[in-house]
Amino acid sequence: MAMTGVLRPGHVAIRVLDLEEGINHYKNVLGLIETGRDKQGRVYFKTWDERDHNSVIIREADQAGIDFFAFKVADKATLDKLDADLNAYGVKTERIPAGEMLETGERVRFEIPSGHQIELYADKTDVGNGMAYVNPDPWTQDAERGIAPIRLDHCLLYGPDIEKVQDIFVNVLGFYLVEHVVLEDGETDLGIWLSCSTKAHDIAFVRHPEPGKLHHISFLLDSWEKVLRAADIMSMNKVSIDIGPTRHGITRGTTIYAFDPSGNRFETFCGGYQSYPDWKPIKWTWDEVGAGIFYHDRALNERFLSVVS
Ligand SMILES: [Fe+2]
């Protein structure tokens, strides 16, 4: 598909209870590269293979959770158009000036009906992935430290009114529905998996009474072997593992869920299939939701539905 409009997840801002503990986790256990600190006390990271300056930003706060999740758009004209389209749809937006976040251009921020802050931006400094743009090597030594994911891949957010959220993402931002899980009534969605690309999901939502909650942020690995290696590294570092290694029925990814020291869930996964916007969405029925979420256990663990930050 042509890559226009919204390109991909760009950054996530996460609250941690203890900054030093958070830095140690994201840098040494997850294996991200620290790229800067700002006057507000925020610490910026990127994965080894990402080229833009930052994708994960943490700050210390009294409560864990997510501040905002952002998507990079094709260019400034796209940013202005999507801002106008959101306003015309009835979504209020706010412009955050360039430079408020390190090495990041102007951002358009808005709240969606699930209570989450979403951002769009067009510019972020290309700091490269440590390899040349001419005749590059395939990887660098940074690809070996900690879990070392390839990229920030997607997030799953919990909140109310996910039909309204879907309408905004599909009809204003150009995403499409890839998979969904319906409740016992056979009609109401429990969860929706949305893509702006050929990935099986760039963002997902699960219906939840409390607004603005984070279920997990997810990082891509390039093999099942790397997923097992990630589990080893988690255990070596006494990381609290939620579930896995296992496989999702939904999106087919092989996965581990675990928690950062503040209780923010994160996923390290590989695989899943390539999707296209003309494909019919896949439906999971309530009686098979266990297999949809955890394909091997074929049962939901209670934590999946109830523990969020
Ligand atoms: Fe995920």
PDB file of N, CA and C in Angstrom, residues 137-197:
ATOM      1  N   ASP A 137      26.289  -2.157   7.531  1.00  0.00           N
ATOM      2  CA  ASP A 137      26.297  -3.476   8.158  1.00  0.00           C
ATOM      3  C   ASP A 137      24.852  -3.835   8.532  1.00  0.00           C
ATOM      4  N   PRO A 138      24.577  -5.110   8.820  1.00  0.00           N
ATOM      5  CA  PRO A 138      23.194  -5.483   9.154  1.00  0.00           C
ATOM      6  C   PRO A 138      22.779  -5.151  10.581  1.00  0.00           C
ATOM      7  N   TRP A 139      23.722  -5.035  11.495  1.00  0.00           N
ATOM      8  CA  TRP A 139      23.386  -4.703  12.881  1.00  0.00           C
ATOM      9  C   TRP A 139      24.634  -4.187  13.581  1.00  0.00           C
ATOM     10  N   THR A 140      24.402  -3.590  14.768  1.00  0.00           N
ATOM     11  CA  THR A 140      25.526  -3.051  15.534  1.00  0.00           C
ATOM     12  C   THR A 140      25.572  -3.756  16.888  1.00  0.00           C
ATOM     13  N   GLN A 141      26.585  -3.449  17.668  1.00  0.00           N
ATOM     14  CA  GLN A 141      26.703  -4.069  18.996  1.00  0.00           C
ATOM     15  C   GLN A 141      25.545  -3.678  19.911  1.00  0.00           C
ATOM     16  N   ASP A 142      24.903  -2.527  19.633  1.00  0.00           N
ATOM     17  CA  ASP A 142      23.734  -2.134  20.427  1.00  0.00           C
ATOM     18  C   ASP A 142      22.607  -3.156  20.295  1.00  0.00           C
ATOM     19  N   ALA A 143      22.636  -3.946  19.220  1.00  0.00           N
ATOM     20  CA  ALA A 143      21.583  -4.943  19.000  1.00  0.00           C
ATOM     21  C   ALA A 143      21.725  -6.146  19.933  1.00  0.00           C
ATOM     22  N   GLU A 144      22.753  -6.173  20.761  1.00  0.00           N
ATOM     23  CA  GLU A 144      23.017  -7.323  21.637  1.00  0.00           C
ATOM     24  C   GLU A 144      22.771  -7.014  23.115  1.00  0.00           C
ATOM     25  N   ARG A 145      22.684  -5.707  23.477  1.00  0.00           N
ATOM     26  CA  ARG A 145      22.575  -5.347  24.896  1.00  0.00           C
ATOM     27  C   ARG A 145      21.124  -5.424  25.356  1.00  0.00           C
ATOM     28  N   GLY A 146      20.868  -6.250  26.369  1.00  0.00           N
ATOM     29  CA  GLY A 146      19.511  -6.416  26.863  1.00  0.00           C
ATOM     30  C   GLY A 146      18.636  -7.088  25.813  1.00  0.00           C
ATOM     31  N   ILE A 147      17.336  -6.905  25.945  1.00  0.00           N
ATOM     32  CA  ILE A 147      16.393  -7.532  25.016  1.00  0.00           C
ATOM     33  C   ILE A 147      16.563  -6.957  23.614  1.00  0.00           C
ATOM     34  N   ALA A 148      16.879  -5.682  23.522  1.00  0.00           N
ATOM     35  CA  ALA A 148      17.231  -5.034  22.245  1.00  0.00           C
ATOM     36  C   ALA A 148      16.194  -5.226  21.138  1.00  0.00           C
ATOM     37  N   PRO A 149      14.979  -4.708  21.335  1.00  0.00           N
ATOM     38  CA  PRO A 149      13.968  -4.826  20.279  1.00  0.00           C
ATOM     39  C   PRO A 149      14.331  -3.990  19.057  1.00  0.00           C
ATOM     40  N   ILE A 150      13.654  -4.297  17.937  1.00  0.00           N
ATOM     41  CA  ILE A 150      13.884  -3.566  16.691  1.00  0.00           C
ATOM     42  C   ILE A 150      13.194  -2.210  16.721  1.00  0.00           C
ATOM     43  N   ARG A 151      11.951  -2.210  17.200  1.00  0.00           N
ATOM     44  CA  ARG A 151      11.213  -0.939  17.212  1.00  0.00           C
ATOM     45  C   ARG A 151      10.088  -0.976  18.228  1.00  0.00           C
ATOM     46  N   LEU A 152       9.646   0.224  18.623  1.00  0.00           N
ATOM     47  CA  LEU A 152       8.366   0.373  19.302  1.00  0.00           C
ATOM     48  C   LEU A 152       7.316   0.043  18.251  1.00  0.00           C
ATOM     49  N   ASP A 153       6.454  -0.936  18.525  1.00  0.00           N
ATOM     50  CA  ASP A 153       5.587  -1.438  17.461  1.00  0.00           C
ATOM     51  C   ASP A 153       4.144  -0.975  17.561  1.00  0.00           C
ATOM     52  N   HIS A 154       3.554  -1.063  18.749  1.00  0.00           N
ATOM     53  CA  HIS A 154       2.139  -0.717  18.926  1.00  0.00           C
ATOM     54  C   HIS A 154       1.838  -0.580  20.408  1.00  0.00           C
ATOM     55  N   CYS A 155       0.623  -0.213  20.722  1.00  0.00           N
ATOM     56  CA  CYS A 155       0.190  -0.251  22.120  1.00  0.00           C
ATOM     57  C   CYS A 155      -1.236  -0.765  22.179  1.00  0.00           C
ATOM     58  N   LEU A 156      -1.622  -1.268  23.348  1.00  0.00           N
ATOM     59  CA  LEU A 156      -3.012  -1.649  23.610  1.00  0.00           C
ATOM     60  C   LEU A 156      -3.493  -0.784  24.762  1.00  0.00           C
ATOM     61  N   LEU A 157      -4.566  -0.039  24.512  1.00  0.00           N
ATOM     62  CA  LEU A 157      -5.096   0.902  25.487  1.00  0.00           C
ATOM     63  C   LEU A 157      -6.467   0.446  25.951  1.00  0.00           C
ATOM     64  N   TYR A 158      -6.764   0.680  27.217  1.00  0.00           N
ATOM     65  CA  TYR A 158      -8.056   0.302  27.803  1.00  0.00           C
ATOM     66  C   TYR A 158      -8.853   1.557  28.125  1.00  0.00           C
ATOM     67  N   GLY A 159     -10.137   1.558  27.734  1.00  0.00           N
ATOM     68  CA  GLY A 159     -10.987   2.702  28.036  1.00  0.00           C
ATOM     69  C   GLY A 159     -12.380   2.486  27.483  1.00  0.00           C
ATOM     70  N   PRO A 160     -13.296   3.435  27.767  1.00  0.00           N
ATOM     71  CA  PRO A 160     -14.675   3.304  27.282  1.00  0.00           C
ATOM     72  C   PRO A 160     -14.830   3.789  25.836  1.00  0.00           C
ATOM     73  N   ASP A 161     -16.029   3.611  25.299  1.00  0.00           N
ATOM     74  CA  ASP A 161     -16.431   4.205  24.002  1.00  0.00           C
ATOM     75  C   ASP A 161     -15.511   3.817  22.843  1.00  0.00           C
ATOM     76  N   ILE A 162     -15.168   2.554  22.750  1.00  0.00           N
ATOM     77  CA  ILE A 162     -14.209   2.174  21.698  1.00  0.00           C
ATOM     78  C   ILE A 162     -14.825   2.239  20.298  1.00  0.00           C
ATOM     79  N   GLU A 163     -16.176   2.242  20.195  1.00  0.00           N
ATOM     80  CA  GLU A 163     -16.789   2.438  18.855  1.00  0.00           C
ATOM     81  C   GLU A 163     -16.459   3.835  18.340  1.00  0.00           C
ATOM     82  N   LYS A 164     -16.559   4.828  19.270  1.00  0.00           N
ATOM     83  CA  LYS A 164     -16.266   6.213  18.861  1.00  0.00           C
ATOM     84  C   LYS A 164     -14.784   6.351  18.509  1.00  0.00           C
ATOM     85  N   VAL A 165     -13.945   5.660  19.266  1.00  0.00           N
ATOM     86  CA  VAL A 165     -12.504   5.685  18.990  1.00  0.00           C
ATOM     87  C   VAL A 165     -12.242   5.103  17.594  1.00  0.00           C
ATOM     88  N   GLN A 166     -12.885   3.967  17.315  1.00  0.00           N
ATOM     89  CA  GLN A 166     -12.708   3.320  16.002  1.00  0.00           C
ATOM     90  C   GLN A 166     -13.141   4.265  14.882  1.00  0.00           C
ATOM     91  N   ASP A 167     -14.244   4.961  15.075  1.00  0.00           N
ATOM     92  CA  ASP A 167     -14.752   5.864  14.044  1.00  0.00           C
ATOM     93  C   ASP A 167     -13.731   6.963  13.735  1.00  0.00           C
ATOM     94  N   ILE A 168     -13.105   7.509  14.775  1.00  0.00           N
ATOM     95  CA  ILE A 168     -12.101   8.562  14.566  1.00  0.00           C
ATOM     96  C   ILE A 168     -10.873   7.989  13.849  1.00  0.00           C
ATOM     97  N   PHE A 169     -10.382   6.853  14.331  1.00  0.00           N
ATOM     98  CA  PHE A 169      -9.179   6.285  13.714  1.00  0.00           C
ATOM     99  C   PHE A 169      -9.431   5.872  12.259  1.00  0.00           C
ATOM    100  N   VAL A 170     -10.621   5.322  11.986  1.00  0.00           N
ATOM    101  CA  VAL A 170     -10.900   4.846  10.624  1.00  0.00           C
ATOM    102  C   VAL A 170     -11.300   6.001   9.707  1.00  0.00           C
ATOM    103  N   ASN A 171     -12.254   6.820  10.153  1.00  0.00           N
ATOM    104  CA  ASN A 171     -12.835   7.800   9.237  1.00  0.00           C
ATOM    105  C   ASN A 171     -12.114   9.141   9.201  1.00  0.00           C
ATOM    106  N   VAL A 172     -11.279   9.418  10.187  1.00  0.00           N
ATOM    107  CA  VAL A 172     -10.508  10.674  10.142  1.00  0.00           C
ATOM    108  C   VAL A 172      -9.033  10.385   9.875  1.00  0.00           C
ATOM    109  N   LEU A 173      -8.470   9.396  10.566  1.00  0.00           N
ATOM    110  CA  LEU A 173      -7.020   9.188  10.483  1.00  0.00           C
ATOM    111  C   LEU A 173      -6.611   8.129   9.450  1.00  0.00           C
ATOM    112  N   GLY A 174      -7.586   7.444   8.842  1.00  0.00           N
ATOM    113  CA  GLY A 174      -7.264   6.531   7.744  1.00  0.00           C
ATOM    114  C   GLY A 174      -6.795   5.148   8.149  1.00  0.00           C
ATOM    115  N   PHE A 175      -7.046   4.744   9.392  1.00  0.00           N
ATOM    116  CA  PHE A 175      -6.719   3.383   9.820  1.00  0.00           C
ATOM    117  C   PHE A 175      -7.804   2.425   9.303  1.00  0.00           C
ATOM    118  N   TYR A 176      -7.558   1.117   9.422  1.00  0.00           N
ATOM    119  CA  TYR A 176      -8.597   0.120   9.103  1.00  0.00           C
ATOM    120  C   TYR A 176      -8.605  -0.953  10.182  1.00  0.00           C
ATOM    121  N   LEU A 177      -9.790  -1.584  10.332  1.00  0.00           N
ATOM    122  CA  LEU A 177      -9.967  -2.622  11.346  1.00  0.00           C
ATOM    123  C   LEU A 177      -9.394  -3.932  10.826  1.00  0.00           C
ATOM    124  N   VAL A 178      -8.494  -4.555  11.604  1.00  0.00           N
ATOM    125  CA  VAL A 178      -7.875  -5.816  11.180  1.00  0.00           C
ATOM    126  C   VAL A 178      -8.554  -7.002  11.873  1.00  0.00           C
ATOM    127  N   GLU A 179      -8.714  -6.900  13.190  1.00  0.00           N
ATOM    128  CA  GLU A 179      -9.381  -7.969  13.940  1.00  0.00           C
ATOM    129  C   GLU A 179     -10.214  -7.337  15.046  1.00  0.00           C
ATOM    130  N   HIS A 180     -11.229  -8.068  15.500  1.00  0.00           N
ATOM    131  CA  HIS A 180     -11.996  -7.616  16.656  1.00  0.00           C
ATOM    132  C   HIS A 180     -12.544  -8.816  17.415  1.00  0.00           C
ATOM    133  N   VAL A 181     -12.812  -8.593  18.704  1.00  0.00           N
ATOM    134  CA  VAL A 181     -13.389  -9.619  19.577  1.00  0.00           C
ATOM    135  C   VAL A 181     -14.757  -9.121  20.001  1.00  0.00           C
ATOM    136  N   VAL A 182     -15.786  -9.951  19.812  1.00  0.00           N
ATOM    137  CA  VAL A 182     -17.126  -9.522  20.229  1.00  0.00           C
ATOM    138  C   VAL A 182     -17.518 -10.170  21.553  1.00  0.00           C
ATOM    139  N   LEU A 183     -18.327  -9.460  22.299  1.00  0.00           N
ATOM    140  CA  LEU A 183     -18.821  -9.956  23.590  1.00  0.00           C
ATOM    141  C   LEU A 183     -19.917 -11.004  23.377  1.00  0.00           C
ATOM    142  N   GLU A 184     -20.442 -11.511  24.497  1.00  0.00           N
ATOM    143  CA  GLU A 184     -21.446 -12.592  24.443  1.00  0.00           C
ATOM    144  C   GLU A 184     -22.654 -12.262  23.576  1.00  0.00           C
ATOM    145  N   ASP A 185     -23.006 -10.964  23.467  1.00  0.00           N
ATOM    146  CA  ASP A 185     -24.182 -10.605  22.656  1.00  0.00           C
ATOM    147  C   ASP A 185     -23.921 -10.768  21.155  1.00  0.00           C
ATOM    148  N   GLY A 186     -22.681 -11.075  20.781  1.00  0.00           N
ATOM    149  CA  GLY A 186     -22.363 -11.313  19.371  1.00  0.00           C
ATOM    150  C   GLY A 186     -22.233 -10.043  18.555  1.00  0.00           C
ATOM    151  N   GLU A 187     -22.423  -8.885  19.184  1.00  0.00           N
ATOM    152  CA  GLU A 187     -22.393  -7.620  18.430  1.00  0.00           C
ATOM    153  C   GLU A 187     -21.409  -6.598  18.985  1.00  0.00           C
ATOM    154  N   THR A 188     -21.453  -6.422  20.310  1.00  0.00           N
ATOM    155  CA  THR A 188     -20.640  -5.368  20.919  1.00  0.00           C
ATOM    156  C   THR A 188     -19.177  -5.783  20.952  1.00  0.00           C
ATOM    157  N   ASP A 189     -18.304  -4.895  20.523  1.00  0.00           N
ATOM    158  CA  ASP A 189     -16.879  -5.236  20.535  1.00  0.00           C
ATOM    159  C   ASP A 189     -16.284  -5.130  21.938  1.00  0.00           C
ATOM    160  N   LEU A 190     -15.547  -6.165  22.316  1.00  0.00           N
ATOM    161  CA  LEU A 190     -14.706  -6.091  23.524  1.00  0.00           C
ATOM    162  C   LEU A 190     -13.384  -5.422  23.170  1.00  0.00           C
ATOM    163  N   GLY A 191     -12.847  -5.756  21.991  1.00  0.00           N
ATOM    164  CA  GLY A 191     -11.545  -5.210  21.600  1.00  0.00           C
ATOM    165  C   GLY A 191     -11.457  -5.020  20.100  1.00  0.00           C
ATOM    166  N   ILE A 192     -10.628  -4.036  19.689  1.00  0.00           N
ATOM    167  CA  ILE A 192     -10.426  -3.747  18.262  1.00  0.00           C
ATOM    168  C   ILE A 192      -8.935  -3.566  17.990  1.00  0.00           C
ATOM    169  N   TRP A 193      -8.468  -4.113  16.876  1.00  0.00           N
ATOM    170  CA  TRP A 193      -7.069  -4.026  16.471  1.00  0.00           C
ATOM    171  C   TRP A 193      -7.031  -3.239  15.158  1.00  0.00           C
ATOM    172  N   LEU A 194      -6.360  -2.105  15.161  1.00  0.00           N
ATOM    173  CA  LEU A 194      -6.403  -1.167  14.035  1.00  0.00           C
ATOM    174  C   LEU A 194      -5.012  -0.972  13.437  1.00  0.00           C
ATOM    175  N   SER A 195      -4.973  -0.812  12.108  1.00  0.00           N
ATOM    176  CA  SER A 195      -3.684  -0.646  11.422  1.00  0.00           C
ATOM    177  C   SER A 195      -3.714   0.582  10.532  1.00  0.00           C
ATOM    178  N   CYS A 196      -2.567   1.268  10.430  1.00  0.00           N
ATOM    179  CA  CYS A 196      -2.424   2.348   9.448  1.00  0.00           C
ATOM    180  C   CYS A 196      -1.399   1.939   8.389  1.00  0.00           C
ATOM    181  N   SER A 197      -1.041   0.647   8.391  1.00  0.00           N
ATOM    182  CA  SER A 197       0.076   0.198   7.555  1.00  0.00           C
ATOM    183  C   SER A 197      -0.218  -1.222   7.074  1.00  0.00           C
TER     184      SER A 197
END
